[in-house]
Amino acid sequence: MPTSNPEASMEFTTTPTVGAASTPIPDDVKKKLQDAVRKTIKDELAKPENGGITAAGHAKSSISW
Amino acid sequence: MNDLVTLSLVPQSKAPLTRIVMKLASRCNLNCSYCYVYNKGDSSWRVRPPVMPAHVVLQSVLRIREHCESYQLKEIRISFHGGEPCLFGVVNFERLLTDLRSSLAGISTPRFYLQTNGVLIDDEWCRVLRMHEVAVGVSLDGPPEINDKFRVTKKNKGSYSQVVKSIEKLVSAGVRTELLCVMQLGADGGEIQRHMSKLGVSAVTYLLPDFTHDTIDPIRAVFGHSPVAKFVIGVFQEWLIQGWDQMKVGDLWNIIRILNGAPSKLETFGTSPPLYVFVETDGSIEGLDCLRVCADSFAATGLNIFQNDLQSISQLTAPQFQAIFERPSLAQDCKGCSERMTCAGGYLPHRYSSSNGFDNPSIWCEDIKLIFSYIRQELGINERLSV
């Protein structure tokens, strides 16, 4: 079950262009995401308890953010 | 058994571990080509019990209780990992959860997590996971044509169809279920994200491919110098287009957090130390599991739950163990970098070279800079922004 990454993925060749969205992302969508992240950060800062770190990918069940 | 718990009870100066990872099985029922446990040069699993024996389980429970008592932890995160942890058996697993809750009653509240390949999940597993509020991460690398190239049985048969059935069972049973996906270099991240979003889970996290400076050259030769950035930016675009509030993408959410000045919640970036430790099936205490990609037995500490308390790993001075408790020193080449407080040098295994130890930037340095720059630009985050 542990996962890391594959030499084998060499078989894939698709290469999306960095930074070029095929469909433009509306500005209000970006703003809402940024606002939502900042709100969760401020909410966390308001709590004495800190939430902890996800033992990433590897230890992790990804869950805790 | 109680006399075993009296060893080494003196709390140490480092911050206490907040997550204990129990490796319930050292074997797996899949043979994924890229697995860092079995297929990257580490052989330590060969000499360990295939599943955690009863006396190791019991001692683990006692050590966890001792740790929570010693450090007065109101909450402890306990992850079950492997190999494939479901090989431990659902009856044994339920007994373990019950024992942990009972042992920690009045001391600490346990939060349970299971990371599985999903193959063995059935209705009984779902019942137990739901009843004990275990959050589940299922490993899946995308649609069948991608997943089944790597995530295969020992007879080289793809695992996709079985895993997706298990995901459906988990979701139907009301088990908190998320996905864990290794970034597939050269694949279209947007396509994979689109696929993941149709599986009914609440979140997905994408993992950086695990290589070191000793092993990355053949990968670069095929994929060029920023394959991770291409993949992640594809995921990001699809995530926003499909509705970011429909399913979280854990690593992207975390990147946006740290670009906004918040502590990281994943160990791959940022200045927050992970504060976790692994207990192997033979009772060995080990550090960052993924360090196995650096060299054989690289995560080994020589510590064991029968002789040592869990926090004793904080006394080991090698950087790979100190990294559990404090962010490792930046590599010389990172000290002048504008991302030194956000990336903070990257994930430790990705910094390793046999010639230079960890004194290197991450193998994914260029990708990380591209991703951070792209997300800042897209979301209008000021480089000096902090909350």
Coordinates of C-alpha atoms in Angstrom, one line a residue:
Chain A
M1 CA 0.0 0.0 0.0
P2 CA 2.8 2.5 0.5
T3 CA 3.1 4.6 -2.5
S4 CA 5.9 6.5 -4.0
N5 CA 6.6 6.8 -7.7
P6 CA 7.2 5.0 -10.8
E7 CA 9.9 4.6 -13.3
A8 CA 7.2 2.9 -15.2
S9 CA 5.3 6.1 -15.8
M10 CA 7.8 6.7 -18.6
E11 CA 5.2 5.2 -20.8
F12 CA 3.1 8.3 -20.7
T13 CA 3.7 11.1 -23.0
T14 CA 1.0 13.7 -22.5
T15 CA 2.5 17.0 -21.4
P16 CA 0.1 19.7 -20.3
T17 CA 1.6 23.1 -20.8
V18 CA 2.6 24.8 -17.6
G19 CA 0.3 27.7 -16.8
A20 CA -2.0 27.4 -19.7
A21 CA -5.5 26.6 -18.7
S22 CA -7.5 25.0 -21.5
T23 CA -10.6 26.5 -19.9
P24 CA -10.3 29.9 -18.3
I25 CA -10.9 29.9 -14.5
P26 CA -13.3 32.7 -13.5
D27 CA -11.8 35.2 -11.2
D28 CA -14.6 34.8 -8.6
V29 CA -13.8 31.1 -8.3
K30 CA -10.2 31.9 -7.6
K31 CA -11.2 34.6 -5.1
K32 CA -13.6 32.3 -3.2
L33 CA -10.9 29.6 -2.9
Q34 CA -8.4 32.1 -1.6
D35 CA -10.9 33.5 0.8
A36 CA -11.9 30.0 2.1
V37 CA -8.3 29.0 2.8
R38 CA -7.6 32.3 4.6
K39 CA -10.7 31.9 6.7
T40 CA -9.7 28.4 7.8
I41 CA -6.3 29.7 8.7
K42 CA -7.8 32.5 10.8
D43 CA -10.2 30.1 12.5
E44 CA -7.2 27.8 13.4
L45 CA -5.3 30.7 14.8
A46 CA -8.2 31.6 17.0
K47 CA -8.1 28.1 18.5
P48 CA -5.4 27.1 21.1
E49 CA -5.3 23.6 19.7
N50 CA -3.3 23.4 16.5
G51 CA -4.6 20.4 14.5
G52 CA -1.4 18.6 13.8
I53 CA 0.4 17.4 10.7
T54 CA -0.6 14.8 8.2
A55 CA 2.1 12.2 8.1
A56 CA 2.1 12.7 4.4
G57 CA 1.4 10.4 1.6
H58 CA 3.3 7.8 3.4
A59 CA 2.2 7.7 6.9
K60 CA -0.8 9.3 5.9
S61 CA -4.0 8.8 5.5
S62 CA -4.3 12.1 4.0
I63 CA -6.7 13.4 6.4
S64 CA -6.4 16.4 8.7
W65 CA -6.2 19.5 6.7
Chain B
M1 CA 3.2 -6.7 31.0
N2 CA 3.1 -3.6 33.2
D3 CA 6.8 -3.9 34.1
L4 CA 7.6 -3.4 30.4
V5 CA 6.0 0.0 30.5
T6 CA 8.2 1.4 33.2
L7 CA 11.3 1.8 31.0
S8 CA 12.4 5.2 30.0
L9 CA 9.5 7.3 31.2
V10 CA 11.4 10.5 31.6
P11 CA 9.9 13.1 29.1
Q12 CA 12.5 14.6 26.8
S13 CA 12.8 18.2 25.7
K14 CA 11.6 17.8 22.1
A15 CA 7.9 18.4 21.3
P16 CA 6.0 15.2 21.8
L17 CA 5.0 12.9 19.0
T18 CA 1.4 13.5 18.0
R19 CA 0.9 10.7 15.6
I20 CA 1.8 7.0 16.0
V21 CA 1.8 4.9 12.9
M22 CA 1.3 1.2 13.5
K23 CA 2.5 -1.1 10.7
L24 CA 0.0 -3.9 11.1
A25 CA 1.5 -5.9 8.2
S26 CA 4.9 -5.9 6.7
R27 CA 3.6 -7.7 3.5
C28 CA 1.3 -6.6 0.8
N29 CA -1.2 -8.3 -1.4
L30 CA -0.3 -6.0 -4.3
N31 CA 3.1 -5.5 -6.0
C32 CA 3.1 -1.9 -7.2
S33 CA 6.1 -1.3 -9.4
Y34 CA 7.1 1.9 -7.6
C35 CA 6.5 0.9 -4.0
Y36 CA 9.2 2.3 -1.7
V37 CA 8.8 -0.6 0.8
Y38 CA 9.4 -3.5 -1.6
N39 CA 10.7 -2.2 -4.9
K40 CA 13.2 0.6 -4.1
G41 CA 16.1 -1.3 -2.7
D42 CA 15.1 -1.6 1.0
S43 CA 14.9 -5.2 2.2
S44 CA 14.1 -4.7 5.9
W45 CA 10.6 -6.1 5.5
R46 CA 11.9 -9.6 4.7
V47 CA 13.0 -10.3 8.3
R48 CA 9.8 -9.0 10.0
P49 CA 6.7 -10.9 11.0
P50 CA 4.2 -10.7 8.1
V51 CA 1.6 -9.3 10.5
M52 CA 2.0 -7.7 13.9
P53 CA 2.0 -10.5 16.5
A54 CA -0.2 -10.2 19.6
H55 CA 2.6 -9.4 22.0
V56 CA 3.8 -6.5 19.8
V57 CA 0.3 -5.2 19.5
L58 CA -0.1 -5.3 23.2
Q59 CA 3.2 -3.6 23.9
S60 CA 2.3 -0.9 21.3
V61 CA -0.9 -0.2 23.0
L62 CA 0.9 0.2 26.3
R63 CA 3.5 2.4 24.8
I64 CA 0.9 4.7 23.2
R65 CA -0.9 5.0 26.6
E66 CA 2.4 5.7 28.3
H67 CA 3.2 8.4 25.7
C68 CA -0.1 10.1 26.1
E69 CA 0.2 10.0 29.9
S70 CA 3.8 11.2 30.0
Y71 CA 3.0 14.2 27.7
Q72 CA -0.6 14.8 28.9
L73 CA -1.9 14.6 25.3
K74 CA -5.6 15.2 25.1
E75 CA -5.7 13.7 21.7
I76 CA -3.5 11.2 19.8
R77 CA -3.6 10.3 16.1
I78 CA -3.1 6.7 15.4
S79 CA -2.6 5.6 11.8
F80 CA -2.6 2.0 10.6
H81 CA -0.3 1.3 7.8
G82 CA 1.7 -1.5 6.1
G83 CA 2.4 -3.3 3.8
E84 CA -1.3 -3.7 3.6
P85 CA -2.8 -3.2 7.0
C86 CA -6.0 -5.1 6.1
L87 CA -3.9 -8.3 6.1
F88 CA -4.0 -8.0 9.9
G89 CA -7.6 -9.2 9.7
V90 CA -10.8 -7.4 10.6
V91 CA -11.4 -9.3 13.8
N92 CA -8.0 -8.5 15.1
F93 CA -8.4 -4.9 13.9
E94 CA -11.6 -4.4 15.8
R95 CA -10.1 -5.8 18.9
L96 CA -7.1 -3.5 18.6
L97 CA -9.4 -0.4 18.2
T98 CA -11.4 -1.5 21.3
D99 CA -8.2 -2.1 23.3
L100 CA -6.8 1.3 22.3
R101 CA -9.9 3.1 23.3
S102 CA -10.1 1.2 26.5
S103 CA -6.4 1.8 27.3
L104 CA -6.6 5.5 26.6
A105 CA -9.9 6.1 28.4
G106 CA -9.7 9.1 30.6
I107 CA -6.2 9.9 29.3
S108 CA -6.4 10.8 25.6
T109 CA -8.9 10.7 22.7
P110 CA -7.6 8.6 19.9
R111 CA -8.3 9.5 16.3
F112 CA -7.9 6.6 13.9
Y113 CA -6.7 6.5 10.3
L114 CA -6.2 3.6 8.0
Q115 CA -4.2 3.8 4.8
T116 CA -5.1 0.8 2.5
N117 CA -4.9 -0.3 -1.1
G118 CA -8.6 -1.2 -0.7
V119 CA -8.5 -4.7 -2.1
L120 CA -9.7 -6.5 1.0
I121 CA -12.3 -4.0 2.1
D122 CA -15.7 -5.8 2.4
D123 CA -18.9 -5.1 4.3
E124 CA -17.5 -6.3 7.6
W125 CA -14.5 -3.9 7.3
C126 CA -16.9 -1.1 6.5
R127 CA -19.0 -1.9 9.6
V128 CA -15.9 -1.8 11.8
L129 CA -14.4 1.3 10.2
R130 CA -17.7 3.2 10.5
M131 CA -18.5 2.1 14.0
H132 CA -15.0 3.1 15.3
E133 CA -14.9 6.3 13.2
V134 CA -11.8 5.4 11.3
A135 CA -10.9 7.8 8.5
V136 CA -9.7 5.8 5.5
G137 CA -7.2 6.7 2.8
V138 CA -7.4 4.5 -0.3
S139 CA -4.5 4.4 -2.7
L140 CA -5.5 4.8 -6.3
D141 CA -3.6 6.3 -9.2
G142 CA -6.3 7.3 -11.6
P143 CA -8.4 5.6 -14.2
P144 CA -7.8 1.9 -15.0
E145 CA -5.5 2.5 -17.9
I146 CA -3.1 4.4 -15.6
N147 CA -3.7 2.7 -12.3
D148 CA -3.3 -0.8 -13.6
K149 CA 0.1 -0.2 -15.1
F150 CA 1.6 0.1 -11.7
R151 CA -0.9 -1.0 -9.0
V152 CA -1.0 -4.7 -9.8
T153 CA -1.3 -8.0 -8.0
K154 CA 1.6 -10.4 -7.7
K155 CA 0.2 -12.0 -10.9
N156 CA 0.5 -8.7 -12.6
K157 CA -3.3 -8.2 -12.7
G158 CA -4.6 -4.6 -12.4
S159 CA -6.3 -3.7 -9.1
Y160 CA -8.6 -0.9 -10.3
S161 CA -11.9 -2.6 -10.5
Q162 CA -11.6 -4.2 -7.1
V163 CA -10.4 -1.0 -5.5
V164 CA -13.2 1.1 -7.0
K165 CA -15.8 -1.4 -5.7
S166 CA -14.3 -1.0 -2.2
I167 CA -14.4 2.7 -2.5
E168 CA -18.1 2.5 -3.3
K169 CA -18.7 0.3 -0.3
L170 CA -16.8 2.6 2.0
V171 CA -18.7 5.7 0.7
S172 CA -22.1 3.9 0.9
A173 CA -21.3 2.8 4.5
G174 CA -20.6 6.4 5.5
V175 CA -16.9 5.9 6.2
R176 CA -14.9 9.0 5.8
T177 CA -12.9 8.1 2.7
E178 CA -10.2 10.0 0.8
L179 CA -7.8 9.0 -2.0
L180 CA -4.1 9.0 -2.2
C181 CA -2.6 9.2 -5.6
V182 CA 1.0 9.1 -6.8
M183 CA 1.6 11.8 -9.4
Q184 CA 1.9 10.1 -12.7
L185 CA 4.7 11.8 -14.6
G186 CA 3.8 12.6 -18.2
A187 CA 0.1 11.9 -17.6
D188 CA -2.6 14.7 -17.7
G189 CA -3.2 15.8 -14.1
G190 CA -6.5 17.3 -15.2
E191 CA -7.7 14.0 -16.6
I192 CA -6.8 12.2 -13.4
Q193 CA -8.4 14.8 -11.2
R194 CA -11.6 14.6 -13.3
H195 CA -11.6 10.9 -12.8
M196 CA -11.1 11.1 -9.0
S197 CA -13.9 13.6 -8.7
K198 CA -16.4 11.1 -9.9
L199 CA -15.7 8.5 -7.2
G200 CA -17.8 10.1 -4.5
V201 CA -15.0 10.7 -1.9
S202 CA -14.4 13.9 0.0
A203 CA -10.8 14.5 -0.9
V204 CA -7.7 13.4 -2.8
T205 CA -4.1 14.0 -2.1
Y206 CA -1.4 13.7 -4.7
L207 CA 2.1 12.5 -3.7
L208 CA 5.3 13.6 -5.1
P209 CA 7.2 10.7 -6.8
D210 CA 9.9 9.3 -4.6
F211 CA 13.4 9.6 -6.0
T212 CA 16.7 10.8 -4.8
H213 CA 19.5 12.6 -6.5
D214 CA 21.0 9.2 -7.0
T215 CA 18.0 7.9 -9.0
I216 CA 16.4 10.9 -10.7
D217 CA 18.5 11.3 -13.8
P218 CA 16.7 8.6 -15.9
I219 CA 13.4 10.2 -15.0
R220 CA 14.6 13.6 -16.1
A221 CA 15.9 12.1 -19.3
V222 CA 12.4 11.0 -20.2
F223 CA 10.2 13.7 -18.7
G224 CA 12.4 16.8 -18.7
H225 CA 12.8 19.2 -15.8
S226 CA 9.3 20.0 -14.6
P227 CA 7.0 17.0 -15.0
V228 CA 5.6 17.4 -11.5
A229 CA 4.7 21.0 -12.2
K230 CA 2.9 20.1 -15.4
F231 CA 0.9 17.4 -13.6
V232 CA 0.0 19.5 -10.6
I233 CA -1.0 22.6 -12.6
G234 CA -3.3 20.3 -14.6
V235 CA -4.8 19.1 -11.4
F236 CA -5.2 22.7 -10.1
Q237 CA -7.0 23.9 -13.2
E238 CA -9.4 21.0 -13.2
W239 CA -10.0 21.3 -9.5
L240 CA -11.1 24.9 -9.9
I241 CA -13.1 24.3 -13.0
Q242 CA -15.0 21.4 -11.6
G243 CA -15.7 23.2 -8.3
W244 CA -13.0 23.3 -5.6
D245 CA -15.6 23.0 -2.8
Q246 CA -16.9 19.7 -4.2
M247 CA -13.8 17.7 -3.3
K248 CA -10.7 18.9 -1.5
V249 CA -7.3 18.4 -3.1
G250 CA -5.2 18.1 0.1
D251 CA -1.8 19.0 -1.3
L252 CA -3.1 22.0 -3.2
W253 CA -5.0 23.2 -0.3
N254 CA -1.9 22.9 1.8
I255 CA 0.2 24.8 -0.7
I256 CA -2.3 27.6 -0.7
R257 CA -2.1 27.6 3.1
I258 CA 1.6 27.9 3.3
L259 CA 1.7 30.6 0.5
N260 CA -0.6 32.5 2.8
G261 CA 1.8 32.2 5.7
A262 CA 0.2 29.4 7.6
P263 CA 2.0 26.3 8.9
S264 CA 2.1 23.3 6.6
K265 CA -0.1 20.3 7.3
L266 CA 1.8 18.0 5.0
E267 CA 5.4 17.0 5.5
T268 CA 6.4 17.5 1.9
F269 CA 6.7 21.3 2.2
G270 CA 6.9 23.9 4.9
T271 CA 8.6 24.4 8.2
S272 CA 6.3 22.3 10.4
P273 CA 7.9 19.0 11.6
P274 CA 5.7 15.9 11.2
L275 CA 6.0 14.7 14.9
Y276 CA 5.2 11.0 14.1
V277 CA 6.9 7.7 14.5
F278 CA 6.4 4.3 13.0
V279 CA 6.1 1.0 14.9
E280 CA 7.0 -2.0 12.7
T281 CA 5.5 -5.5 13.0
D282 CA 8.5 -6.7 15.1
G283 CA 8.2 -3.7 17.4
S284 CA 11.0 -1.7 15.9
I285 CA 10.6 2.1 16.2
E286 CA 11.5 3.8 12.9
G287 CA 11.5 7.3 11.6
L288 CA 10.4 8.7 8.2
D289 CA 9.2 5.6 6.4
C290 CA 9.9 6.9 3.0
L291 CA 13.7 7.3 3.7
R292 CA 13.9 3.7 2.5
V293 CA 14.3 5.2 -1.0
C294 CA 17.7 6.5 0.1
A295 CA 19.3 3.2 1.0
D296 CA 18.6 -0.1 2.5
S297 CA 17.5 0.1 6.2
F298 CA 17.9 3.9 6.1
A299 CA 14.9 4.4 8.4
A300 CA 16.2 1.9 11.0
T301 CA 16.9 3.4 14.5
G302 CA 17.9 0.4 16.6
L303 CA 15.1 1.3 19.0
N304 CA 12.3 -1.1 19.9
I305 CA 9.1 -0.7 21.9
F306 CA 10.2 -3.5 24.3
Q307 CA 13.3 -1.5 25.3
N308 CA 12.4 2.1 24.5
D309 CA 9.6 4.5 24.8
L310 CA 8.2 6.1 21.6
Q311 CA 9.7 9.5 22.2
S312 CA 13.2 8.1 22.6
I313 CA 13.7 8.5 18.9
S314 CA 14.1 12.2 19.6
Q315 CA 17.5 11.4 21.2
L316 CA 18.9 10.2 17.9
T317 CA 21.1 12.9 16.3
A318 CA 21.1 11.9 12.7
P319 CA 19.3 14.4 10.6
Q320 CA 16.7 11.9 9.3
F321 CA 15.5 11.4 12.9
Q322 CA 15.8 15.0 14.0
A323 CA 13.6 15.9 11.0
I324 CA 10.7 14.3 12.9
F325 CA 10.9 17.0 15.5
E326 CA 12.3 20.1 13.8
R327 CA 12.6 21.1 10.2
P328 CA 16.1 20.1 8.9
S329 CA 18.6 22.7 8.1
L330 CA 18.3 24.1 4.6
A331 CA 20.8 22.9 2.0
Q332 CA 23.5 25.5 1.2
D333 CA 21.9 26.0 -2.2
C334 CA 18.5 26.8 -0.6
K335 CA 19.6 29.4 1.9
G336 CA 19.2 32.3 -0.5
C337 CA 16.0 31.1 -2.1
S338 CA 12.9 33.2 -1.9
E339 CA 10.9 30.0 -1.1
R340 CA 13.0 29.0 1.8
M341 CA 10.2 29.7 4.3
T342 CA 7.5 28.1 2.1
C343 CA 9.1 25.1 0.5
A344 CA 11.6 25.0 3.3
G345 CA 13.9 22.7 1.4
G346 CA 11.3 20.1 0.3
Y347 CA 10.8 16.6 1.5
L348 CA 13.8 15.0 3.1
P349 CA 14.1 11.9 1.0
H350 CA 14.0 14.0 -2.1
R351 CA 17.1 15.9 -0.9
Y352 CA 19.3 12.8 -0.5
S353 CA 22.4 11.9 -2.5
S354 CA 24.9 9.3 -1.5
S355 CA 27.7 11.8 -2.1
N356 CA 26.3 14.8 -0.3
G357 CA 23.7 13.4 2.2
F358 CA 20.8 15.8 2.6
D359 CA 22.8 18.9 1.7
N360 CA 20.9 19.3 -1.6
P361 CA 17.8 21.1 -2.8
S362 CA 14.8 18.8 -3.5
I363 CA 15.0 16.9 -6.8
W364 CA 11.6 18.6 -7.4
C365 CA 13.0 22.1 -6.7
E366 CA 12.3 23.5 -10.1
D367 CA 8.8 22.1 -10.1
I368 CA 8.0 23.4 -6.6
K369 CA 9.1 26.9 -7.6
L370 CA 6.9 26.7 -10.8
I371 CA 3.9 25.5 -8.8
F372 CA 4.2 28.1 -6.1
S373 CA 4.7 30.9 -8.6
Y374 CA 1.7 29.7 -10.7
I375 CA -0.7 29.4 -7.7
R376 CA 0.4 32.8 -6.3
Q377 CA -0.3 34.4 -9.7
E378 CA -3.6 32.7 -10.2
L379 CA -4.9 33.4 -6.7
G380 CA -3.4 36.9 -6.4
I381 CA -1.3 36.0 -3.4
N382 CA 1.3 38.5 -2.5
E383 CA 4.7 36.9 -2.0
R384 CA 5.1 38.5 1.4
L385 CA 1.6 37.7 2.5
S386 CA 1.0 36.3 5.9
V387 CA -2.0 35.9 8.0

